[in-house]
N, CA and C of each residue as an Amber inpcrd file, in Angstrom:
protein
   237
 -73.8270000  12.8020000  23.6040000 -74.6650000  11.7700000  22.7790000
 -73.7760000  11.7340000  21.1770000 -73.5690000  13.2010000  20.8470000
 -72.9760000  13.1920000  19.9340000 -71.6860000  12.6070000  19.5340000
 -71.1140000  12.7090000  20.6200000 -69.4770000  12.1910000  21.1460000
 -69.7370000  10.7180000  20.6570000 -70.5980000   9.8630000  21.2510000
 -70.7340000   8.2420000  21.0370000 -71.0920000   7.9700000  19.5060000
 -71.8550000   8.9340000  18.9890000 -72.2590000   8.7360000  17.3330000
 -70.7120000   8.9370000  16.5590000 -69.9740000   9.8500000  16.9690000
 -68.6760000  10.0120000  16.1380000 -67.8560000   8.8150000  16.3790000
 -67.7900000   8.5530000  17.6410000 -67.1160000   7.3780000  17.8460000
 -67.3640000   5.5750000  17.3070000 -68.9490000   5.7940000  17.0720000
 -69.2190000   4.3960000  16.7370000 -68.9910000   4.5210000  15.0900000
 -69.4050000   5.7880000  14.5000000 -68.6570000   5.9900000  13.0090000
 -67.3470000   5.7490000  12.6270000 -66.5970000   6.2050000  13.6420000
 -64.9220000   5.8790000  13.3400000 -64.5720000   4.7140000  13.1230000
 -65.1280000   4.1020000  14.4870000 -65.0770000   2.2820000  14.9200000
 -65.3630000   1.5070000  13.5020000 -66.7500000   1.7720000  13.0970000
 -66.9580000   1.1810000  11.7940000 -66.3300000   1.2670000  10.8510000
 -65.8470000   2.3070000  10.3910000 -64.9870000   3.0410000   9.1910000
 -63.6940000   2.0610000   9.3480000 -63.2630000   2.2350000  10.6700000
 -61.9000000   1.4050000  10.8870000 -62.0780000  -0.1390000  10.7810000
 -62.9700000  -0.6070000  11.0930000 -63.0590000  -1.9460000  10.9310000
 -63.2760000  -2.3980000   9.3320000 -64.1220000  -1.7270000   8.6530000
 -64.6260000  -1.9880000   7.2440000 -63.1880000  -1.6590000   6.6050000
 -62.1440000  -0.5360000   6.9840000 -60.9800000  -0.4310000   6.3550000
 -59.7600000  -1.5490000   6.6660000 -59.9320000  -2.2680000   8.1160000
 -58.9920000  -3.5700000   7.8870000 -59.5840000  -4.7500000   7.3650000
 -60.6600000  -4.6930000   7.3020000 -61.4510000  -5.7860000   6.5760000
 -61.0990000  -5.9170000   4.8550000 -61.0890000  -4.5590000   4.6340000
 -61.3170000  -4.5390000   3.2680000 -59.5290000  -4.4550000   2.5020000
 -58.9280000  -4.3790000   3.6750000 -57.3250000  -4.1380000   3.3960000
 -56.9770000  -5.9790000   3.5960000 -57.6790000  -6.4870000   4.6510000
 -56.9760000  -8.1170000   4.9590000 -57.2520000  -8.8000000   3.3890000
 -58.5310000  -8.5790000   3.0290000 -59.1420000  -9.1810000   1.8980000
 -58.5550000  -8.8360000   0.5880000 -58.0100000  -7.4550000   0.5940000
 -57.1260000  -7.1710000  -0.7910000 -55.9070000  -7.6110000  -0.6500000
 -55.2170000  -7.5540000   0.3820000 -54.2160000  -8.5940000   0.7280000
 -53.8940000  -9.8470000   0.0520000 -54.7010000 -10.7340000   0.2300000
 -54.9290000 -11.7250000   0.1750000 -55.5570000 -12.3640000  -1.4180000
 -56.1060000 -11.6860000  -2.0000000 -56.5690000 -11.5500000  -3.2050000
 -57.8340000 -12.6440000  -3.3610000 -58.8480000 -12.6010000  -2.2310000
 -59.6070000 -13.3280000  -2.2680000 -60.9510000 -12.5280000  -2.5750000
 -61.8680000 -12.5650000  -1.9060000 -63.3590000 -11.6100000  -2.1910000
 -62.8780000 -10.2980000  -1.8970000 -63.4580000  -9.5910000  -2.3240000
 -63.4700000  -8.1270000  -1.9930000 -65.1810000  -7.7090000  -1.8320000
 -65.5030000  -6.5390000  -1.1460000 -66.8810000  -6.1870000  -0.8450000
 -67.5190000  -5.8260000  -2.2810000 -68.7320000  -6.4890000  -2.3260000
 -69.4540000  -6.3710000  -3.2810000 -70.5360000  -5.3700000  -3.4550000
 -70.8570000  -4.9140000  -4.3110000 -71.8740000  -3.4050000  -4.0540000
 -72.7750000  -3.3930000  -3.1050000 -73.6210000  -4.7090000  -3.1530000
 -74.8560000  -4.8850000  -2.1860000 -73.8180000  -4.4680000  -0.8260000
 -72.8490000  -5.4240000  -0.5800000 -72.2860000  -5.1870000   0.7120000
 -71.7420000  -3.5810000   1.2530000 -71.2290000  -3.0850000   0.2360000
 -70.9350000  -1.5930000   0.5590000 -72.6380000  -0.6450000   0.8000000
 -73.3950000  -1.3190000   0.0520000 -74.3430000  -0.6410000   0.0720000
 -75.3540000  -0.8760000   1.6990000 -74.9420000  -2.0360000   2.0080000
 -75.5930000  -2.0760000   3.3710000 -74.8500000  -1.3720000   4.5200000
 -73.2030000  -1.2300000   4.2880000 -72.7330000  -0.6930000   5.1220000
 -72.8860000   0.6180000   5.3640000 -73.3950000   1.5820000   4.0940000
 -73.6160000   2.5910000   3.9760000 -75.0070000   2.9280000   4.9040000
 -76.0660000   2.0770000   4.6170000 -77.0710000   2.1680000   5.4780000
 -76.6830000   2.0270000   6.6100000 -76.0530000   1.1610000   7.2870000
 -75.8480000   1.1410000   8.8390000 -75.1610000   2.4930000   9.2870000
 -74.0040000   2.9940000   8.8860000 -73.7320000   4.0840000   9.1250000
 -74.6490000   5.3090000   8.8110000 -75.5130000   5.5240000   7.9760000
 -76.2510000   6.5000000   8.1330000 -77.3860000   6.0660000   9.0850000
 -77.7630000   4.9340000   9.6060000 -78.6700000   4.6290000  10.8650000
 -77.8200000   4.9150000  11.8050000 -76.7860000   4.7680000  12.1400000
 -75.8440000   5.5770000  13.2500000 -76.0720000   7.2960000  13.5520000
 -75.9760000   7.6210000  12.3720000 -75.5120000   9.0820000  12.0630000
 -76.7590000   9.6730000  12.4700000 -78.1030000   9.0300000  11.9280000
 -79.2060000   9.7830000  12.1460000 -80.2230000   8.9640000  13.2630000
 -79.3320000   8.5760000  14.3560000 -80.1040000   7.7150000  15.0910000
 -80.7680000   8.4810000  16.1840000 -80.6440000   9.9870000  16.4460000
 -81.5180000  10.6220000  17.2900000 -83.0640000  10.4490000  17.2050000
 -83.3040000  10.1590000  15.7590000 -84.7550000  10.2780000  15.0250000
 -84.8190000   8.8780000  15.2760000 -85.4440000   8.1660000  16.1280000
 -85.5580000   6.4900000  16.3210000 -86.0690000   5.9190000  15.1500000
 -87.1200000   6.4510000  14.7310000 -87.6490000   6.0390000  13.4010000
 -86.8120000   5.6840000  12.1170000 -86.2310000   6.9320000  11.8310000
 -85.4390000   6.9590000  10.5170000 -84.1030000   6.0870000  10.9550000
 -83.5660000   6.4980000  12.2410000 -82.7060000   5.6230000  12.5200000
 -82.1500000   4.3090000  12.7800000 -83.6470000   3.3680000  13.0230000
 -83.6060000   1.9090000  13.1390000 -84.2610000   1.5160000  11.8170000
 -84.8600000   2.1840000  10.8750000 -85.2490000   2.0300000   9.7040000
 -84.2550000   1.5400000   8.9890000 -83.1750000   2.7180000   8.7960000
 -81.8930000   2.7490000   7.9870000 -80.9810000   1.4500000   8.5010000
 -80.8880000   1.3400000   9.8660000 -80.0570000   0.1690000  10.1130000
 -80.4220000  -1.1810000   9.7320000 -82.2610000  -1.4820000   9.9490000
 -82.8210000  -2.5060000   9.4310000 -82.5720000  -2.8940000   7.9810000
 -82.7550000  -1.6460000   7.3350000 -82.5990000  -1.8410000   5.7570000
 -81.1210000  -2.4160000   5.2430000 -80.1600000  -1.8000000   6.3160000
 -78.8460000  -2.3140000   5.9060000 -78.4400000  -3.6560000   6.3820000
 -79.1760000  -4.0860000   7.3730000 -79.0320000  -5.7720000   8.0990000
 -79.7310000  -6.4290000   6.9270000 -80.6690000  -6.0210000   6.2010000
 -81.6780000  -6.6780000   5.1900000 -80.6700000  -6.8250000   4.2190000
 -79.8880000  -5.9120000   3.7610000 -79.3320000  -5.9510000   2.4000000
 -78.0190000  -7.0530000   2.6260000 -77.5420000  -6.8460000   3.8690000
 -76.2250000  -7.6590000   4.1710000 -76.9230000  -9.0200000   4.3290000
 -77.9070000  -9.2750000   4.7160000 -78.1480000 -10.8420000   4.7510000
 -78.7630000 -11.2300000   3.0150000 -79.1410000 -10.3540000   2.3890000
 -79.8320000 -10.8820000   1.0640000 -78.2310000 -10.9280000   0.2980000
 -76.9330000 -10.0950000   0.5850000 -75.6920000 -10.0190000  -0.0430000
 -75.2340000 -11.7090000   0.2390000 -75.4650000 -12.1060000   1.9860000
 -74.5980000 -13.4450000   2.3990000 -75.3750000 -14.3870000   1.5810000
 -76.7600000 -14.0850000   1.4700000 -77.5450000 -15.5380000   0.9830000
 -76.9990000 -15.6360000  -0.7480000 -76.7680000 -14.5950000  -1.2920000
 -76.3570000 -14.6120000  -3.0060000 -74.8700000 -15.4040000  -2.8610000
 -74.0800000 -14.8100000  -1.9570000 -72.7250000 -15.1210000  -1.9920000
 -72.8840000 -16.8340000  -1.8870000 -73.2710000 -16.9710000  -0.6740000
 -73.6020000 -18.6210000  -0.5480000 -74.2180000 -19.3810000  -1.6090000
 -75.0120000 -18.7830000  -2.4320000 -75.6370000 -19.8030000  -3.2560000
 -74.5570000 -19.6840000  -4.6960000 -73.9160000 -18.5180000  -4.8210000
 -73.1490000 -18.2510000  -5.8640000 -71.8170000 -19.6340000  -5.9530000
 -71.2500000 -19.4570000  -4.5970000 -70.0210000 -20.3080000  -4.3870000
 -70.4760000 -21.9100000  -4.2290000 -71.7650000 -22.2350000  -3.9950000
 -72.2750000 -23.7400000  -4.0730000 -72.3160000 -24.0680000  -5.5930000
 -72.5560000 -23.4280000  -6.5130000 -72.8340000 -23.4730000  -7.9710000
 -71.4120000 -24.2630000  -8.3840000
C-alpha cells in the first residue's frame, strides 16, 4: 500500500513539473497560488489516504480549490 502511495506522489510531482516547465517556456500563465495550494491538498490527501476520512476530505478540498481557481481564471479572462 505504501508503495502505491509513493508512486502516486512521484507521478503527481512529475506531472506538475512538466506542466510548470511547459508554461514557463511559453511565457503564458503560471500556477496561481490557489492552484498550487489545491495541488498540495490533493498530494496530502493521497499521503494520508490510509485514514479515509482525512484523505478524502483533503482531496475533496483540493478539488474544490482547483474548481474555484478555474472559475476565477475564466472570469478574469472574460473581462
